[in-house]
C-alpha positions as a Python dict, from the first residue, in 0.01 Angstrom:
ca = {
    (1, 'M'): (0, 0, 0),
    (2, 'G'): (-356, 42, 124),
    (3, 'K'): (-656, 167, -66),
    (4, 'P'): (-677, 542, -126),
    (5, 'S'): (-914, 741, 87),
    (6, 'R'): (-1238, 876, -49),
    (7, 'E'): (-1092, 1227, -45),
    (8, 'E'): (-779, 1118, -233),
    (9, 'I'): (-985, 955, -506),
    (10, 'I'): (-1213, 1255, -551),
    (11, 'N'): (-917, 1495, -569),
    (12, 'Y'): (-746, 1273, -824),
    (13, 'L'): (-1050, 1252, -1049),
    (14, 'K'): (-1150, 1617, -1018),
    (15, 'N'): (-799, 1747, -1086),
    (16, 'H'): (-715, 1511, -1369),
    (17, 'E'): (-637, 1669, -1705),
    (18, 'R'): (-926, 1659, -1950),
    (19, 'Y'): (-970, 1711, -2323),
    (20, 'F'): (-1231, 1683, -2597),
    (21, 'T'): (-1318, 1333, -2715),
    (22, 'L'): (-1410, 1456, -3065),
    (23, 'H'): (-1413, 1826, -3161),
    (24, 'P'): (-1406, 2140, -2945),
    (25, 'W'): (-1747, 2244, -3074),
    (26, 'N'): (-1882, 1908, -2963),
    (27, 'K'): (-1798, 2008, -2602),
    (28, 'S'): (-1772, 1644, -2486),
    (29, 'Q'): (-1470, 1594, -2263),
    (30, 'S'): (-1308, 1306, -2082),
    (31, 'Y'): (-992, 1220, -1893),
    (32, 'A'): (-688, 1289, -2109),
    (33, 'R'): (-313, 1336, -2118),
    (34, 'N'): (-118, 1597, -2312),
    (35, 'V'): (149, 1404, -2503),
    (36, 'K'): (289, 1680, -2724),
    (37, 'I'): (646, 1569, -2759),
    (38, 'Y'): (811, 1902, -2674),
    (39, 'R'): (659, 1872, -2325),
    (40, 'W'): (823, 1545, -2226),
    (41, 'V'): (1083, 1420, -2477),
    (42, 'P'): (1440, 1504, -2361),
    (43, 'K'): (1602, 1781, -2565),
    (44, 'E'): (1874, 1553, -2703),
    (45, 'F'): (1608, 1341, -2875),
    (46, 'L'): (1362, 1613, -2968),
    (47, 'S'): (1459, 1662, -3334),
    (48, 'R'): (1458, 1287, -3388),
    (49, 'A'): (1120, 1265, -3217),
    (50, 'Y'): (965, 1505, -3467),
    (51, 'E'): (1099, 1293, -3750),
    (52, 'M'): (963, 982, -3579),
    (53, 'L'): (612, 1123, -3617),
    (54, 'E'): (641, 1054, -3991),
    (55, 'V'): (692, 677, -3967),
    (56, 'R'): (446, 405, -3873),
    (57, 'E'): (645, 165, -3654),
    (58, 'P'): (620, 343, -3315),
    (59, 'F'): (247, 391, -3358),
    (60, 'L'): (187, 29, -3449),
    (61, 'D'): (330, -66, -3109),
    (62, 'I'): (129, 209, -2939),
    (63, 'E'): (-187, 74, -3101),
    (64, 'I'): (-111, -261, -2939),
    (65, 'E'): (-110, -84, -2600),
    (66, 'F'): (-441, 84, -2685),
    (67, 'K'): (-590, -251, -2783),
    (68, 'S'): (-469, -426, -2467),
    (69, 'F'): (-624, -151, -2256),
    (70, 'A'): (-959, -179, -2438),
    (71, 'E'): (-962, -557, -2409),
    (72, 'R'): (-925, -531, -2032),
    (73, 'Y'): (-1263, -354, -2028),
    (74, 'D'): (-1435, -551, -2307),
    (75, 'W'): (-1395, -241, -2527),
    (76, 'K'): (-1633, -37, -2307),
    (77, 'Y'): (-1343, 200, -2246),
    (78, 'Q'): (-1090, 280, -2516),
    (79, 'M'): (-801, 516, -2586),
    (80, 'W'): (-728, 726, -2890),
    (81, 'F'): (-535, 1031, -3006),
    (82, 'N'): (-715, 1361, -3049),
    (83, 'G'): (-633, 1726, -3109),
    (84, 'R'): (-520, 1923, -3411),
    (85, 'S'): (-184, 1748, -3416),
    (86, 'N'): (-290, 1438, -3217),
    (87, 'G'): (-126, 1594, -2915),
    (88, 'Y'): (-362, 1435, -2663),
    (89, 'I'): (-458, 1083, -2569),
    (90, 'V'): (-815, 1065, -2441),
    (91, 'L'): (-1011, 805, -2250),
    (92, 'G'): (-1313, 729, -2467),
    (93, 'Q'): (-1603, 489, -2471),
    (94, 'G'): (-1734, 227, -2706),
    (95, 'G'): (-1822, -137, -2703),
    (96, 'M'): (-1845, -464, -2889),
    (97, 'R'): (-2162, -596, -3051),
    (98, 'K'): (-2243, -933, -3203),
    (99, 'I'): (-2316, -936, -3578),
    (100, 'D'): (-2528, -1233, -3686),
    (101, 'Y'): (-2325, -1337, -3989),
    (102, 'K'): (-2385, -1698, -4088),
    (103, 'T'): (-2110, -1775, -4336),
    (104, 'Q'): (-1773, -1666, -4465),
    (105, 'C'): (-1614, -1714, -4807),
    (106, 'D'): (-1329, -1964, -4792),
    (107, 'T'): (-1135, -1765, -5053),
    (108, 'C'): (-1184, -1390, -5012),
    (109, 'G'): (-1302, -1399, -4649),
    (110, 'R'): (-1621, -1199, -4704),
    (111, 'L'): (-1877, -1240, -4426),
    (112, 'T'): (-2241, -1293, -4531),
    (113, 'Y'): (-2589, -1368, -4401),
    (114, 'Y'): (-2641, -1642, -4665),
    (115, 'E'): (-2657, -2012, -4596),
    (116, 'E'): (-2348, -2228, -4637),
    (117, 'G'): (-2273, -2417, -4957),
    (118, 'Q'): (-2343, -2126, -5190),
    (119, 'K'): (-2097, -1961, -5425),
    (120, 'C'): (-1940, -1631, -5323),
    (121, 'E'): (-2095, -1336, -5507),
    (122, 'V'): (-1784, -1116, -5504),
    (123, 'D'): (-1674, -1041, -5861),
    (124, 'G'): (-1379, -1256, -5960),
    (125, 'C'): (-1399, -1480, -5653),
    (126, 'N'): (-1453, -1854, -5702),
    (127, 'G'): (-1490, -1934, -5333),
    (128, 'N'): (-1767, -2109, -5143),
    (129, 'L'): (-1954, -1994, -4833),
    (130, 'K'): (-1864, -2189, -4522),
    (131, 'K'): (-2045, -2181, -4187),
    (132, 'L'): (-1887, -1955, -3926),
    (133, 'L'): (-1741, -2163, -3645),
    (134, 'K'): (-1762, -1883, -3386),
    (135, 'P'): (-1966, -1563, -3342),
    (136, 'Y'): (-1845, -1246, -3506),
    (137, 'Y'): (-1818, -930, -3296),
    (138, 'Q'): (-1779, -576, -3424),
    (139, 'I'): (-1591, -316, -3221),
    (140, 'Y'): (-1730, 37, -3220),
    (141, 'T'): (-1644, 372, -3063),
    (142, 'K'): (-1850, 661, -2930),
    (143, 'P'): (-1614, 954, -2997),
    (144, 'G'): (-1877, 1218, -2922),
    (145, 'L'): (-1946, 1086, -2573),
    (146, 'G'): (-1785, 1250, -2271),
    (147, 'L'): (-1702, 1090, -1936),
    (148, 'D'): (-1770, 1235, -1591),
    (149, 'M'): (-1833, 1586, -1721),
    (150, 'D'): (-1918, 1821, -1431),
    (151, 'M'): (-1959, 1514, -1214),
    (152, 'D'): (-2028, 1557, -843),
    (153, 'F'): (-1833, 1266, -702),
    (154, 'E'): (-1948, 1344, -350),
    (155, 'N'): (-2266, 1145, -417),
    (156, 'W'): (-2081, 832, -531),
    (157, 'D'): (-2037, 535, -301),
    (158, 'Y'): (-1681, 432, -225),
    (159, 'Q'): (-1676, 123, -448),
    (160, 'S'): (-1794, 323, -750),
    (161, 'L'): (-1527, 582, -680),
    (162, 'L'): (-1262, 314, -646),
    (163, 'N'): (-1367, 154, -974),
    (164, 'R'): (-1338, 485, -1158),
    (165, 'Y'): (-1007, 560, -988),
    (166, 'T'): (-871, 221, -1095),
    (167, 'L'): (-983, 282, -1454),
    (168, 'V'): (-825, 626, -1480),
    (169, 'M'): (-507, 507, -1309),
    (170, 'D'): (-485, 227, -1565),
    (171, 'F'): (-535, 485, -1840),
    (172, 'D'): (-251, 697, -1702),
    (173, 'K'): (-17, 399, -1673),
    (174, 'T'): (-95, 296, -2029),
    (175, 'V'): (-17, 645, -2154),
    (176, 'E'): (319, 626, -1978),
    (177, 'S'): (384, 290, -2146),
    (178, 'C'): (306, 449, -2483),
    (179, 'K'): (547, 733, -2411),
    (180, 'D'): (815, 481, -2315),
    (181, 'I'): (763, 299, -2646),
    (182, 'F'): (796, 620, -2846),
    (183, 'L'): (1104, 732, -2657),
    (184, 'C'): (1263, 390, -2703),
    (185, 'Y'): (1232, 433, -3079),
    (186, 'C'): (1383, 781, -3053),
    (187, 'K'): (1682, 647, -2862),
    (188, 'N'): (1748, 349, -3085),
    (189, 'F'): (1655, 448, -3439),
    (190, 'N'): (1724, 720, -3691),
    (191, 'V'): (1467, 816, -3951),
    (192, 'V'): (1631, 802, -4295),
    (193, 'E'): (1505, 840, -4649),
    (194, 'E'): (1538, 555, -4895),
    (195, 'E'): (1436, 528, -5258),
    (196, 'I'): (1200, 239, -5324),
    (197, 'M'): (1062, 100, -5647),
    (198, 'V'): (685, 129, -5646),
    (199, 'P'): (512, -107, -5892),
    (200, 'R'): (241, 50, -6103),
    (201, 'K'): (5, -70, -6374),
    (202, 'V'): (63, 53, -6730),
    (203, 'K'): (-110, -14, -7062),
    (204, 'V'): (87, -239, -7303),
    (205, 'L'): (7, -423, -7628),
    (206, 'K'): (-57, -796, -7618),
    (207, 'P'): (-99, -989, -7944),
    (208, 'V'): (-444, -1129, -8007),
    (209, 'E'): (-432, -1507, -7975),
    (210, 'G'): (-380, -1670, -8314),
    (211, 'K'): (-287, -1346, -8488),
    (212, 'T'): (46, -1287, -8661),
    (213, 'I'): (227, -975, -8546),
    (214, 'P'): (256, -744, -8847),
    (215, 'T'): (586, -584, -8945),
    (216, 'T'): (641, -211, -8937),
    (217, 'S'): (624, -192, -9316),
    (218, 'S'): (289, -369, -9334),
    (219, 'L'): (140, -140, -9070),
    (220, 'S'): (235, 165, -9278),
    (221, 'A'): (117, 16, -9610),
}
């Protein structure tokens, strides 16, 4: 299959669905896909799909797809859910910046700017600061930034158009992969309720070391 024509690319980009990257009042929009489940999940799985929204497992796998997409573009372009009920996936922007940490605690993992060989200053931690063996990078997003808003693609050269086309096509394919993941869960799992024991901290009495526990009669004397 050959490369798309200039006209095909422009029509694809101009007619692509768009949505807000943050809030409607922010007005920033980008390429997006409506993924409200009633629009695409088959009717026989629809009730199960609504229940599936209440568990974490499908979305953990979807986050892996989001991460893989972002890594392909060094986090310059990212994907996330948006909308009142997270009914849209939008193509957003961000990046990755180097943070000049020098050391990391060998016990609690805290990153610091201090020199190696010092004690960790986190309360209750007895660890030591060790030199970082590789640079630390922080990932960030720019949720209030739009992409190609009111863009006149007619002034773009073909290679720039093709690059944008490839990006948005990749975004669309990734959205479809995410939908496939969610539907696979709907087809193969039921959402059920189970009672679980949740540990909690309570106050109890502990004898003072070296003290004899008094009897009930001596306490009331």
